[in-house]
Amino acid sequence: MLLVLTAGLGIAAAAPRPASSDPKRVEIRRKTEERLARLVAGLQGASGYVIRDLKGGESFEKDADAVFPAASSIKLPIVIELLKQAEEGTIDLARRVPIDPKARVQGGGVLEKWAEPYPSLSADHLAVLMMDFSDNYATNVLIDLVGMEKVQRRLVAWGLKGTLLRRRMMDLEAARAGRENVTTPRDMTALLERLYRGEILAAGHARSLVEIMKRNEGTPIKRGLPPGIPAADKEGDLDGLRCDSGIVFLAGAGADDAGGARPFVLSVMTAYLQDDRAGEAFIGDVARAAYDYFGALARASEYGRSMN
């Protein structure tokens, strides 16, 4: 098991349903679409996103199938493959994996800064370093452990054909040769939705992974949300590119259980950015627009009265 175990991940499936025909709901949806369009128009760069309500299936999309460099977002399918192989009995998460200082890479994380004596870490430890600290060397060790081709086969089996793991972290030559790691907003939201619903991992592993992603502070999605709203996300950044994908756990009015909750999943990707910080702000603004819309629905009665 991963190092952190906790309950609280909802996995009950809900049948998708269309947005309401109530003219009041139509109006607030239209205003949210206009808000999103203004954000897109104001970004000096390209963008794509998928936002989907996990309770009812209502969604907002822009260029959902556009292919973007995945950056560190590719670490999510890697860790899921690791946990899946552990469930299948082909990997022991507690087995120690030696750290080779000559193979370390820079660009983020913890291990690049460690000095002798170099530790021997387990796959469990490396998974936390990869997801909680976005450690690139830990990621490369885990890619070698699970097998790049096995990650790819699993993604294809799950129908995520726009997501390709083709290089290790910080392999610029592979990227220049066209072997970039790529994904799409639709693929990332589909992967997160299946994780949420308990369709790809056992409940214990799914909850552990979600709790690790909740701890990542300062991500674009989390910065866009009001304080205290939990989100489990994995961001990625490269020069001229910012992306973030996650689950936002939005509670309903007076709901102590999942009855009134309205969690939603979103993936926001940008490229050709003139200002990387503007890309991060754009992701946060899209997350806030989604929160404001689904939050209004979660707090209100069917007639639009706030029940808080």
PDB file of C-alpha atoms in Angstrom:
ATOM      1  CA  MET A   1       0.000   0.000   0.000  1.00  0.00           C
ATOM      2  CA  LEU A   2       1.008   3.610  -0.426  1.00  0.00           C
ATOM      3  CA  LEU A   3       2.155   5.526   2.604  1.00  0.00           C
ATOM      4  CA  VAL A   4      -1.082   7.433   3.171  1.00  0.00           C
ATOM      5  CA  LEU A   5      -4.403   5.640   3.562  1.00  0.00           C
ATOM      6  CA  THR A   6      -7.687   7.385   4.215  1.00  0.00           C
ATOM      7  CA  ALA A   7     -11.377   6.932   3.577  1.00  0.00           C
ATOM      8  CA  GLY A   8     -13.685   9.376   1.937  1.00  0.00           C
ATOM      9  CA  LEU A   9     -13.435   8.792  -1.837  1.00  0.00           C
ATOM     10  CA  GLY A  10     -16.892   8.498  -3.338  1.00  0.00           C
ATOM     11  CA  ILE A  11     -17.170   5.842  -6.018  1.00  0.00           C
ATOM     12  CA  ALA A  12     -20.919   5.545  -6.567  1.00  0.00           C
ATOM     13  CA  ALA A  13     -21.685   5.833 -10.268  1.00  0.00           C
ATOM     14  CA  ALA A  14     -24.286   8.265 -11.541  1.00  0.00           C
ATOM     15  CA  ALA A  15     -25.999   8.029 -14.916  1.00  0.00           C
ATOM     16  CA  PRO A  16     -25.228  11.050 -17.119  1.00  0.00           C
ATOM     17  CA  ARG A  17     -28.124  13.370 -17.771  1.00  0.00           C
ATOM     18  CA  PRO A  18     -28.478  16.455 -19.955  1.00  0.00           C
ATOM     19  CA  ALA A  19     -28.419  19.968 -18.541  1.00  0.00           C
ATOM     20  CA  SER A  20     -31.796  21.135 -17.267  1.00  0.00           C
ATOM     21  CA  SER A  21     -34.258  22.822 -19.631  1.00  0.00           C
ATOM     22  CA  ASP A  22     -35.333  25.149 -16.812  1.00  0.00           C
ATOM     23  CA  PRO A  23     -34.806  28.655 -18.263  1.00  0.00           C
ATOM     24  CA  LYS A  24     -33.124  29.776 -15.034  1.00  0.00           C
ATOM     25  CA  ARG A  25     -30.586  26.968 -15.346  1.00  0.00           C
ATOM     26  CA  VAL A  26     -30.184  27.713 -19.045  1.00  0.00           C
ATOM     27  CA  GLU A  27     -29.401  31.319 -18.178  1.00  0.00           C
ATOM     28  CA  ILE A  28     -26.722  30.618 -15.574  1.00  0.00           C
ATOM     29  CA  ARG A  29     -25.138  28.032 -17.856  1.00  0.00           C
ATOM     30  CA  ARG A  30     -25.078  30.511 -20.737  1.00  0.00           C
ATOM     31  CA  LYS A  31     -23.417  33.091 -18.504  1.00  0.00           C
ATOM     32  CA  THR A  32     -20.796  30.533 -17.455  1.00  0.00           C
ATOM     33  CA  GLU A  33     -20.113  29.711 -21.112  1.00  0.00           C
ATOM     34  CA  GLU A  34     -19.680  33.429 -21.814  1.00  0.00           C
ATOM     35  CA  ARG A  35     -17.332  33.744 -18.836  1.00  0.00           C
ATOM     36  CA  LEU A  36     -15.221  30.870 -20.110  1.00  0.00           C
ATOM     37  CA  ALA A  37     -15.185  32.376 -23.606  1.00  0.00           C
ATOM     38  CA  ARG A  38     -13.865  35.670 -22.207  1.00  0.00           C
ATOM     39  CA  LEU A  39     -11.084  33.822 -20.415  1.00  0.00           C
ATOM     40  CA  VAL A  40     -10.128  32.021 -23.630  1.00  0.00           C
ATOM     41  CA  ALA A  41     -10.156  35.263 -25.619  1.00  0.00           C
ATOM     42  CA  GLY A  42      -7.923  36.970 -23.063  1.00  0.00           C
ATOM     43  CA  LEU A  43      -5.230  34.271 -23.050  1.00  0.00           C
ATOM     44  CA  GLN A  44      -2.202  34.930 -25.250  1.00  0.00           C
ATOM     45  CA  GLY A  45      -1.863  31.323 -26.267  1.00  0.00           C
ATOM     46  CA  ALA A  46      -3.894  28.213 -27.099  1.00  0.00           C
ATOM     47  CA  SER A  47      -6.076  26.264 -24.686  1.00  0.00           C
ATOM     48  CA  GLY A  48      -8.339  23.281 -24.288  1.00  0.00           C
ATOM     49  CA  TYR A  49     -10.450  22.035 -21.426  1.00  0.00           C
ATOM     50  CA  VAL A  50     -13.068  19.581 -20.252  1.00  0.00           C
ATOM     51  CA  ILE A  51     -15.170  20.229 -17.152  1.00  0.00           C
ATOM     52  CA  ARG A  52     -17.659  17.529 -16.128  1.00  0.00           C
ATOM     53  CA  ASP A  53     -20.051  17.180 -13.214  1.00  0.00           C
ATOM     54  CA  LEU A  54     -19.509  13.738 -11.685  1.00  0.00           C
ATOM     55  CA  LYS A  55     -22.996  13.652 -10.221  1.00  0.00           C
ATOM     56  CA  GLY A  56     -25.075  14.415 -13.281  1.00  0.00           C
ATOM     57  CA  GLY A  57     -22.701  14.429 -16.239  1.00  0.00           C
ATOM     58  CA  GLU A  58     -23.216  18.031 -17.361  1.00  0.00           C
ATOM     59  CA  SER A  59     -20.071  19.317 -19.036  1.00  0.00           C
ATOM     60  CA  PHE A  60     -18.278  22.224 -20.650  1.00  0.00           C
ATOM     61  CA  GLU A  61     -15.697  21.578 -23.361  1.00  0.00           C
ATOM     62  CA  LYS A  62     -13.280  23.419 -25.605  1.00  0.00           C
ATOM     63  CA  ASP A  63     -10.944  21.535 -27.955  1.00  0.00           C
ATOM     64  CA  ALA A  64     -11.291  18.483 -25.733  1.00  0.00           C
ATOM     65  CA  ASP A  65      -9.410  16.218 -28.146  1.00  0.00           C
ATOM     66  CA  ALA A  66      -6.556  18.588 -28.936  1.00  0.00           C
ATOM     67  CA  VAL A  67      -3.188  16.956 -28.214  1.00  0.00           C
ATOM     68  CA  PHE A  68      -0.940  18.814 -25.764  1.00  0.00           C
ATOM     69  CA  PRO A  69       2.457  17.990 -24.271  1.00  0.00           C
ATOM     70  CA  ALA A  70       1.632  16.209 -21.021  1.00  0.00           C
ATOM     71  CA  ALA A  71       4.580  17.517 -18.961  1.00  0.00           C
ATOM     72  CA  SER A  72       4.265  16.140 -15.418  1.00  0.00           C
ATOM     73  CA  SER A  73       0.612  15.209 -15.943  1.00  0.00           C
ATOM     74  CA  ILE A  74       1.930  11.984 -17.484  1.00  0.00           C
ATOM     75  CA  LYS A  75       2.917  10.930 -13.963  1.00  0.00           C
ATOM     76  CA  LEU A  76      -0.720  10.143 -13.186  1.00  0.00           C
ATOM     77  CA  PRO A  77      -1.009   7.179 -15.598  1.00  0.00           C
ATOM     78  CA  ILE A  78       2.444   6.012 -14.472  1.00  0.00           C
ATOM     79  CA  VAL A  79       1.446   5.820 -10.809  1.00  0.00           C
ATOM     80  CA  ILE A  80      -1.863   4.183 -11.709  1.00  0.00           C
ATOM     81  CA  GLU A  81       0.006   1.514 -13.693  1.00  0.00           C
ATOM     82  CA  LEU A  82       2.330   0.973 -10.696  1.00  0.00           C
ATOM     83  CA  LEU A  83      -0.610   0.447  -8.350  1.00  0.00           C
ATOM     84  CA  LYS A  84      -2.401  -1.737 -10.884  1.00  0.00           C
ATOM     85  CA  GLN A  85       0.629  -4.025 -11.218  1.00  0.00           C
ATOM     86  CA  ALA A  86       0.844  -4.190  -7.418  1.00  0.00           C
ATOM     87  CA  GLU A  87      -2.784  -5.330  -7.326  1.00  0.00           C
ATOM     88  CA  GLU A  88      -2.009  -7.947  -9.972  1.00  0.00           C
ATOM     89  CA  GLY A  89       0.923  -9.212  -7.900  1.00  0.00           C
ATOM     90  CA  THR A  90       3.702  -8.383 -10.363  1.00  0.00           C
ATOM     91  CA  ILE A  91       5.245  -5.576  -8.271  1.00  0.00           C
ATOM     92  CA  ASP A  92       5.963  -5.414  -4.554  1.00  0.00           C
ATOM     93  CA  LEU A  93       5.517  -1.799  -3.485  1.00  0.00           C
ATOM     94  CA  ALA A  94       7.635  -2.361  -0.375  1.00  0.00           C
ATOM     95  CA  ARG A  95      10.648  -3.745  -2.259  1.00  0.00           C
ATOM     96  CA  ARG A  96      13.665  -1.448  -2.089  1.00  0.00           C
ATOM     97  CA  VAL A  97      14.887   0.172  -5.283  1.00  0.00           C
ATOM     98  CA  PRO A  98      18.515   1.390  -5.311  1.00  0.00           C
ATOM     99  CA  ILE A  99      19.205   5.016  -6.161  1.00  0.00           C
ATOM    100  CA  ASP A 100      21.967   5.583  -8.719  1.00  0.00           C
ATOM    101  CA  PRO A 101      23.289   9.155  -8.327  1.00  0.00           C
ATOM    102  CA  LYS A 102      24.732   9.094 -11.866  1.00  0.00           C
ATOM    103  CA  ALA A 103      21.267   8.535 -13.338  1.00  0.00           C
ATOM    104  CA  ARG A 104      19.575  11.400 -11.548  1.00  0.00           C
ATOM    105  CA  VAL A 105      18.008  14.198 -13.570  1.00  0.00           C
ATOM    106  CA  GLN A 106      17.294  17.789 -12.737  1.00  0.00           C
ATOM    107  CA  GLY A 107      14.222  19.867 -13.227  1.00  0.00           C
ATOM    108  CA  GLY A 108      12.200  19.182 -10.120  1.00  0.00           C
ATOM    109  CA  GLY A 109      11.752  17.058  -7.064  1.00  0.00           C
ATOM    110  CA  VAL A 110      13.841  15.929  -4.118  1.00  0.00           C
ATOM    111  CA  LEU A 111      16.321  13.268  -5.185  1.00  0.00           C
ATOM    112  CA  GLU A 112      18.423  15.544  -7.392  1.00  0.00           C
ATOM    113  CA  LYS A 113      19.485  17.425  -4.246  1.00  0.00           C
ATOM    114  CA  TRP A 114      20.345  14.439  -2.046  1.00  0.00           C
ATOM    115  CA  ALA A 115      23.948  13.639  -1.138  1.00  0.00           C
ATOM    116  CA  GLU A 116      25.712  10.568   0.245  1.00  0.00           C
ATOM    117  CA  PRO A 117      24.774   8.250   1.777  1.00  0.00           C
ATOM    118  CA  TYR A 118      22.253   7.683  -0.969  1.00  0.00           C
ATOM    119  CA  PRO A 119      19.108   6.003   0.350  1.00  0.00           C
ATOM    120  CA  SER A 120      17.458   2.837  -0.838  1.00  0.00           C
ATOM    121  CA  LEU A 121      13.804   3.619  -1.351  1.00  0.00           C
ATOM    122  CA  SER A 122      10.793   1.458  -2.054  1.00  0.00           C
ATOM    123  CA  ALA A 123       8.473   1.835  -5.035  1.00  0.00           C
ATOM    124  CA  ASP A 124       5.977   3.106  -2.472  1.00  0.00           C
ATOM    125  CA  HIS A 125       8.335   5.927  -1.461  1.00  0.00           C
ATOM    126  CA  LEU A 126       9.147   6.751  -5.070  1.00  0.00           C
ATOM    127  CA  ALA A 127       5.438   7.006  -5.941  1.00  0.00           C
ATOM    128  CA  VAL A 128       4.938   9.599  -3.220  1.00  0.00           C
ATOM    129  CA  LEU A 129       8.007  11.537  -4.395  1.00  0.00           C
ATOM    130  CA  MET A 130       6.707  11.457  -7.962  1.00  0.00           C
ATOM    131  CA  MET A 131       3.171  12.598  -7.161  1.00  0.00           C
ATOM    132  CA  ASP A 132       3.638  14.800  -4.095  1.00  0.00           C
ATOM    133  CA  PHE A 133       6.920  16.476  -5.116  1.00  0.00           C
ATOM    134  CA  SER A 134       6.819  15.811  -8.892  1.00  0.00           C
ATOM    135  CA  ASP A 135      10.277  14.240  -8.623  1.00  0.00           C
ATOM    136  CA  ASN A 136      11.592  13.535 -12.115  1.00  0.00           C
ATOM    137  CA  TYR A 137      14.236  10.974 -11.185  1.00  0.00           C
ATOM    138  CA  ALA A 138      11.724   9.017  -9.076  1.00  0.00           C
ATOM    139  CA  THR A 139       9.491   9.065 -12.142  1.00  0.00           C
ATOM    140  CA  ASN A 140      12.220   7.648 -14.375  1.00  0.00           C
ATOM    141  CA  VAL A 141      12.938   4.858 -11.897  1.00  0.00           C
ATOM    142  CA  LEU A 142       9.250   3.954 -11.840  1.00  0.00           C
ATOM    143  CA  ILE A 143       8.978   4.077 -15.636  1.00  0.00           C
ATOM    144  CA  ASP A 144      11.779   1.504 -15.784  1.00  0.00           C
ATOM    145  CA  LEU A 145      10.110  -0.556 -13.062  1.00  0.00           C
ATOM    146  CA  VAL A 146       6.625  -0.770 -14.593  1.00  0.00           C
ATOM    147  CA  GLY A 147       7.705  -0.643 -18.245  1.00  0.00           C
ATOM    148  CA  MET A 148       6.896   2.163 -20.641  1.00  0.00           C
ATOM    149  CA  GLU A 149       5.204  -0.209 -23.057  1.00  0.00           C
ATOM    150  CA  LYS A 150       2.972  -1.605 -20.299  1.00  0.00           C
ATOM    151  CA  VAL A 151       1.780   1.870 -19.380  1.00  0.00           C
ATOM    152  CA  GLN A 152       0.914   2.437 -23.024  1.00  0.00           C
ATOM    153  CA  ARG A 153      -0.928  -0.859 -23.401  1.00  0.00           C
ATOM    154  CA  ARG A 154      -2.997  -0.105 -20.324  1.00  0.00           C
ATOM    155  CA  LEU A 155      -3.922   3.344 -21.629  1.00  0.00           C
ATOM    156  CA  VAL A 156      -5.019   1.883 -24.951  1.00  0.00           C
ATOM    157  CA  ALA A 157      -7.078  -0.783 -23.151  1.00  0.00           C
ATOM    158  CA  TRP A 158      -8.850   1.973 -21.234  1.00  0.00           C
ATOM    159  CA  GLY A 159      -9.616   3.803 -24.479  1.00  0.00           C
ATOM    160  CA  LEU A 160      -7.190   6.672 -23.812  1.00  0.00           C
ATOM    161  CA  LYS A 161      -5.619   6.682 -27.252  1.00  0.00           C
ATOM    162  CA  GLY A 162      -4.585  10.332 -27.185  1.00  0.00           C
ATOM    163  CA  THR A 163      -2.214   9.797 -24.249  1.00  0.00           C
ATOM    164  CA  LEU A 164       1.279   8.596 -25.148  1.00  0.00           C
ATOM    165  CA  LEU A 165       4.216   7.910 -22.815  1.00  0.00           C
ATOM    166  CA  ARG A 166       7.223   7.976 -25.156  1.00  0.00           C
ATOM    167  CA  ARG A 167      10.138   9.335 -23.169  1.00  0.00           C
ATOM    168  CA  ARG A 168      11.584   9.597 -19.687  1.00  0.00           C
ATOM    169  CA  MET A 169      11.585  12.843 -17.787  1.00  0.00           C
ATOM    170  CA  MET A 170      13.999  15.528 -19.007  1.00  0.00           C
ATOM    171  CA  ASP A 171      14.904  13.655 -22.205  1.00  0.00           C
ATOM    172  CA  LEU A 172      15.020  16.726 -24.423  1.00  0.00           C
ATOM    173  CA  GLU A 173      16.583  14.869 -27.329  1.00  0.00           C
ATOM    174  CA  ALA A 174      13.623  12.461 -27.447  1.00  0.00           C
ATOM    175  CA  ALA A 175      11.219  15.394 -27.390  1.00  0.00           C
ATOM    176  CA  ARG A 176      13.114  17.085 -30.233  1.00  0.00           C
ATOM    177  CA  ALA A 177      12.925  13.844 -32.185  1.00  0.00           C
ATOM    178  CA  GLY A 178       9.124  13.898 -31.874  1.00  0.00           C
ATOM    179  CA  ARG A 179       8.828  11.427 -29.002  1.00  0.00           C
ATOM    180  CA  GLU A 180       7.000  13.850 -26.721  1.00  0.00           C
ATOM    181  CA  ASN A 181       4.710  12.647 -23.946  1.00  0.00           C
ATOM    182  CA  VAL A 182       1.266  13.881 -24.901  1.00  0.00           C
ATOM    183  CA  THR A 183      -2.336  13.772 -23.744  1.00  0.00           C
ATOM    184  CA  THR A 184      -5.699  15.464 -24.234  1.00  0.00           C
ATOM    185  CA  PRO A 185      -8.153  17.148 -21.860  1.00  0.00           C
ATOM    186  CA  ARG A 186     -10.713  14.431 -22.627  1.00  0.00           C
ATOM    187  CA  ASP A 187      -8.298  11.631 -21.811  1.00  0.00           C
ATOM    188  CA  MET A 188      -7.234  13.143 -18.496  1.00  0.00           C
ATOM    189  CA  THR A 189     -10.781  13.783 -17.322  1.00  0.00           C
ATOM    190  CA  ALA A 190     -11.789  10.267 -18.364  1.00  0.00           C
ATOM    191  CA  LEU A 191      -8.886   8.794 -16.392  1.00  0.00           C
ATOM    192  CA  LEU A 192      -9.744  10.828 -13.298  1.00  0.00           C
ATOM    193  CA  GLU A 193     -13.431   9.993 -13.543  1.00  0.00           C
ATOM    194  CA  ARG A 194     -12.654   6.274 -13.703  1.00  0.00           C
ATOM    195  CA  LEU A 195     -10.334   6.670 -10.733  1.00  0.00           C
ATOM    196  CA  TYR A 196     -13.089   8.451  -8.786  1.00  0.00           C
ATOM    197  CA  ARG A 197     -15.669   5.816  -9.615  1.00  0.00           C
ATOM    198  CA  GLY A 198     -13.419   2.946  -8.542  1.00  0.00           C
ATOM    199  CA  GLU A 199     -13.206   1.445 -12.026  1.00  0.00           C
ATOM    200  CA  ILE A 200      -9.432   1.148 -12.413  1.00  0.00           C
ATOM    201  CA  LEU A 201      -7.988   0.648  -8.919  1.00  0.00           C
ATOM    202  CA  ALA A 202      -9.041  -1.061  -5.721  1.00  0.00           C
ATOM    203  CA  ALA A 203     -10.661   1.307  -3.240  1.00  0.00           C
ATOM    204  CA  GLY A 204      -7.655   1.478  -0.904  1.00  0.00           C
ATOM    205  CA  HIS A 205      -5.205   2.413  -3.633  1.00  0.00           C
ATOM    206  CA  ALA A 206      -7.642   4.871  -5.209  1.00  0.00           C
ATOM    207  CA  ARG A 207      -8.174   6.659  -1.897  1.00  0.00           C
ATOM    208  CA  SER A 208      -4.454   6.751  -1.180  1.00  0.00           C
ATOM    209  CA  LEU A 209      -3.668   8.266  -4.559  1.00  0.00           C
ATOM    210  CA  VAL A 210      -6.397  10.882  -4.223  1.00  0.00           C
ATOM    211  CA  GLU A 211      -5.131  11.895  -0.786  1.00  0.00           C
ATOM    212  CA  ILE A 212      -1.588  12.313  -2.120  1.00  0.00           C
ATOM    213  CA  MET A 213      -2.860  14.545  -4.926  1.00  0.00           C
ATOM    214  CA  LYS A 214      -4.891  16.583  -2.449  1.00  0.00           C
ATOM    215  CA  ARG A 215      -1.654  17.475  -0.641  1.00  0.00           C
ATOM    216  CA  ASN A 216      -0.073  19.160  -3.658  1.00  0.00           C
ATOM    217  CA  GLU A 217      -0.295  22.779  -2.621  1.00  0.00           C
ATOM    218  CA  GLY A 218      -0.109  25.769  -4.927  1.00  0.00           C
ATOM    219  CA  THR A 219      -1.280  24.057  -8.091  1.00  0.00           C
ATOM    220  CA  PRO A 220      -3.153  26.252 -10.599  1.00  0.00           C
ATOM    221  CA  ILE A 221      -6.475  24.528  -9.904  1.00  0.00           C
ATOM    222  CA  LYS A 222      -6.130  24.829  -6.125  1.00  0.00           C
ATOM    223  CA  ARG A 223      -5.104  28.482  -6.374  1.00  0.00           C
ATOM    224  CA  GLY A 224      -8.273  29.201  -8.318  1.00  0.00           C
ATOM    225  CA  LEU A 225     -10.609  27.627  -5.758  1.00  0.00           C
ATOM    226  CA  PRO A 226     -11.854  29.251  -2.550  1.00  0.00           C
ATOM    227  CA  PRO A 227      -9.919  28.287   0.612  1.00  0.00           C
ATOM    228  CA  GLY A 228     -10.953  24.979   2.100  1.00  0.00           C
ATOM    229  CA  ILE A 229     -12.270  23.374  -1.095  1.00  0.00           C
ATOM    230  CA  PRO A 230     -10.405  20.060  -1.492  1.00  0.00           C
ATOM    231  CA  ALA A 231      -9.054  19.094  -4.896  1.00  0.00           C
ATOM    232  CA  ALA A 232      -6.925  16.166  -6.042  1.00  0.00           C
ATOM    233  CA  ASP A 233      -4.928  17.235  -9.082  1.00  0.00           C
ATOM    234  CA  LYS A 234      -1.678  16.821 -10.970  1.00  0.00           C
ATOM    235  CA  GLU A 235      -0.207  19.809 -12.736  1.00  0.00           C
ATOM    236  CA  GLY A 236       2.459  20.006 -15.429  1.00  0.00           C
ATOM    237  CA  ASP A 237       4.661  22.748 -16.761  1.00  0.00           C
ATOM    238  CA  LEU A 238       7.155  23.227 -19.542  1.00  0.00           C
ATOM    239  CA  ASP A 239       8.349  26.370 -21.269  1.00  0.00           C
ATOM    240  CA  GLY A 240       5.335  27.914 -22.968  1.00  0.00           C
ATOM    241  CA  LEU A 241       2.967  25.339 -21.528  1.00  0.00           C
ATOM    242  CA  ARG A 242       0.914  24.851 -18.377  1.00  0.00           C
ATOM    243  CA  CYS A 243      -1.668  22.156 -17.626  1.00  0.00           C
ATOM    244  CA  ASP A 244      -3.553  20.797 -14.634  1.00  0.00           C
ATOM    245  CA  SER A 245      -6.124  18.024 -14.232  1.00  0.00           C
ATOM    246  CA  GLY A 246      -8.023  17.071 -11.126  1.00  0.00           C
ATOM    247  CA  ILE A 247     -11.123  16.249  -9.123  1.00  0.00           C
ATOM    248  CA  VAL A 248     -12.785  19.008  -7.082  1.00  0.00           C
ATOM    249  CA  PHE A 249     -14.759  17.705  -4.105  1.00  0.00           C
ATOM    250  CA  LEU A 250     -17.618  20.169  -3.892  1.00  0.00           C
ATOM    251  CA  ALA A 251     -20.077  19.553  -1.061  1.00  0.00           C
ATOM    252  CA  GLY A 252     -23.780  20.324  -1.239  1.00  0.00           C
ATOM    253  CA  ALA A 253     -25.903  22.416   1.087  1.00  0.00           C
ATOM    254  CA  GLY A 254     -26.130  20.781   4.491  1.00  0.00           C
ATOM    255  CA  ALA A 255     -24.937  17.457   3.095  1.00  0.00           C
ATOM    256  CA  ASP A 256     -22.866  15.267   5.370  1.00  0.00           C
ATOM    257  CA  ASP A 257     -22.755  12.517   2.771  1.00  0.00           C
ATOM    258  CA  ALA A 258     -22.667  12.270  -0.988  1.00  0.00           C
ATOM    259  CA  GLY A 259     -26.383  13.055  -1.292  1.00  0.00           C
ATOM    260  CA  GLY A 260     -25.991  16.772  -1.908  1.00  0.00           C
ATOM    261  CA  ALA A 261     -22.386  16.798  -3.054  1.00  0.00           C
ATOM    262  CA  ARG A 262     -21.477  17.892  -6.563  1.00  0.00           C
ATOM    263  CA  PRO A 263     -17.880  16.831  -7.270  1.00  0.00           C
ATOM    264  CA  PHE A 264     -16.568  17.651 -10.695  1.00  0.00           C
ATOM    265  CA  VAL A 265     -13.547  16.748 -12.763  1.00  0.00           C
ATOM    266  CA  LEU A 266     -11.631  19.108 -15.004  1.00  0.00           C
ATOM    267  CA  SER A 267      -8.576  19.200 -17.196  1.00  0.00           C
ATOM    268  CA  VAL A 268      -7.240  22.508 -18.491  1.00  0.00           C
ATOM    269  CA  MET A 269      -4.303  22.635 -20.907  1.00  0.00           C
ATOM    270  CA  THR A 270      -2.460  25.521 -22.517  1.00  0.00           C
ATOM    271  CA  ALA A 271       0.314  25.882 -25.088  1.00  0.00           C
ATOM    272  CA  TYR A 272       2.084  28.562 -27.141  1.00  0.00           C
ATOM    273  CA  LEU A 273       2.004  30.776 -24.063  1.00  0.00           C
ATOM    274  CA  GLN A 274       3.568  34.197 -24.240  1.00  0.00           C
ATOM    275  CA  ASP A 275       3.506  34.366 -20.430  1.00  0.00           C
ATOM    276  CA  ASP A 276       3.672  31.145 -18.406  1.00  0.00           C
ATOM    277  CA  ARG A 277       2.217  32.838 -15.335  1.00  0.00           C
ATOM    278  CA  ALA A 278      -0.766  33.933 -17.394  1.00  0.00           C
ATOM    279  CA  GLY A 279      -1.285  30.288 -18.328  1.00  0.00           C
ATOM    280  CA  GLU A 280      -1.354  29.318 -14.659  1.00  0.00           C
ATOM    281  CA  ALA A 281      -3.796  32.139 -13.897  1.00  0.00           C
ATOM    282  CA  PHE A 282      -6.000  31.007 -16.799  1.00  0.00           C
ATOM    283  CA  ILE A 283      -6.227  27.483 -15.374  1.00  0.00           C
ATOM    284  CA  GLY A 284      -7.157  28.860 -11.962  1.00  0.00           C
ATOM    285  CA  ASP A 285      -9.778  31.154 -13.480  1.00  0.00           C
ATOM    286  CA  VAL A 286     -11.352  28.266 -15.410  1.00  0.00           C
ATOM    287  CA  ALA A 287     -11.417  26.196 -12.210  1.00  0.00           C
ATOM    288  CA  ARG A 288     -13.103  29.059 -10.366  1.00  0.00           C
ATOM    289  CA  ALA A 289     -15.717  29.501 -13.096  1.00  0.00           C
ATOM    290  CA  ALA A 290     -16.520  25.785 -12.858  1.00  0.00           C
ATOM    291  CA  TYR A 291     -16.669  25.978  -9.060  1.00  0.00           C
ATOM    292  CA  ASP A 292     -18.994  28.983  -9.155  1.00  0.00           C
ATOM    293  CA  TYR A 293     -21.380  27.241 -11.553  1.00  0.00           C
ATOM    294  CA  PHE A 294     -21.521  23.809  -9.928  1.00  0.00           C
ATOM    295  CA  GLY A 295     -21.344  25.382  -6.478  1.00  0.00           C
ATOM    296  CA  ALA A 296     -24.464  27.439  -7.223  1.00  0.00           C
ATOM    297  CA  LEU A 297     -26.259  24.240  -8.242  1.00  0.00           C
ATOM    298  CA  ALA A 298     -25.015  22.342  -5.185  1.00  0.00           C
ATOM    299  CA  ARG A 299     -26.225  25.042  -2.788  1.00  0.00           C
ATOM    300  CA  ALA A 300     -29.614  25.583  -4.380  1.00  0.00           C
ATOM    301  CA  SER A 301     -32.975  23.877  -4.456  1.00  0.00           C
ATOM    302  CA  GLU A 302     -34.416  22.769  -7.781  1.00  0.00           C
ATOM    303  CA  TYR A 303     -36.030  26.212  -8.026  1.00  0.00           C
ATOM    304  CA  GLY A 304     -32.795  28.143  -7.467  1.00  0.00           C
ATOM    305  CA  ARG A 305     -33.196  29.103  -3.823  1.00  0.00           C
ATOM    306  CA  SER A 306     -29.939  28.943  -1.865  1.00  0.00           C
ATOM    307  CA  MET A 307     -30.259  26.364   0.899  1.00  0.00           C
ATOM    308  CA  ASN A 308     -27.142  27.384   2.849  1.00  0.00           C
TER     309      ASN A 308
END
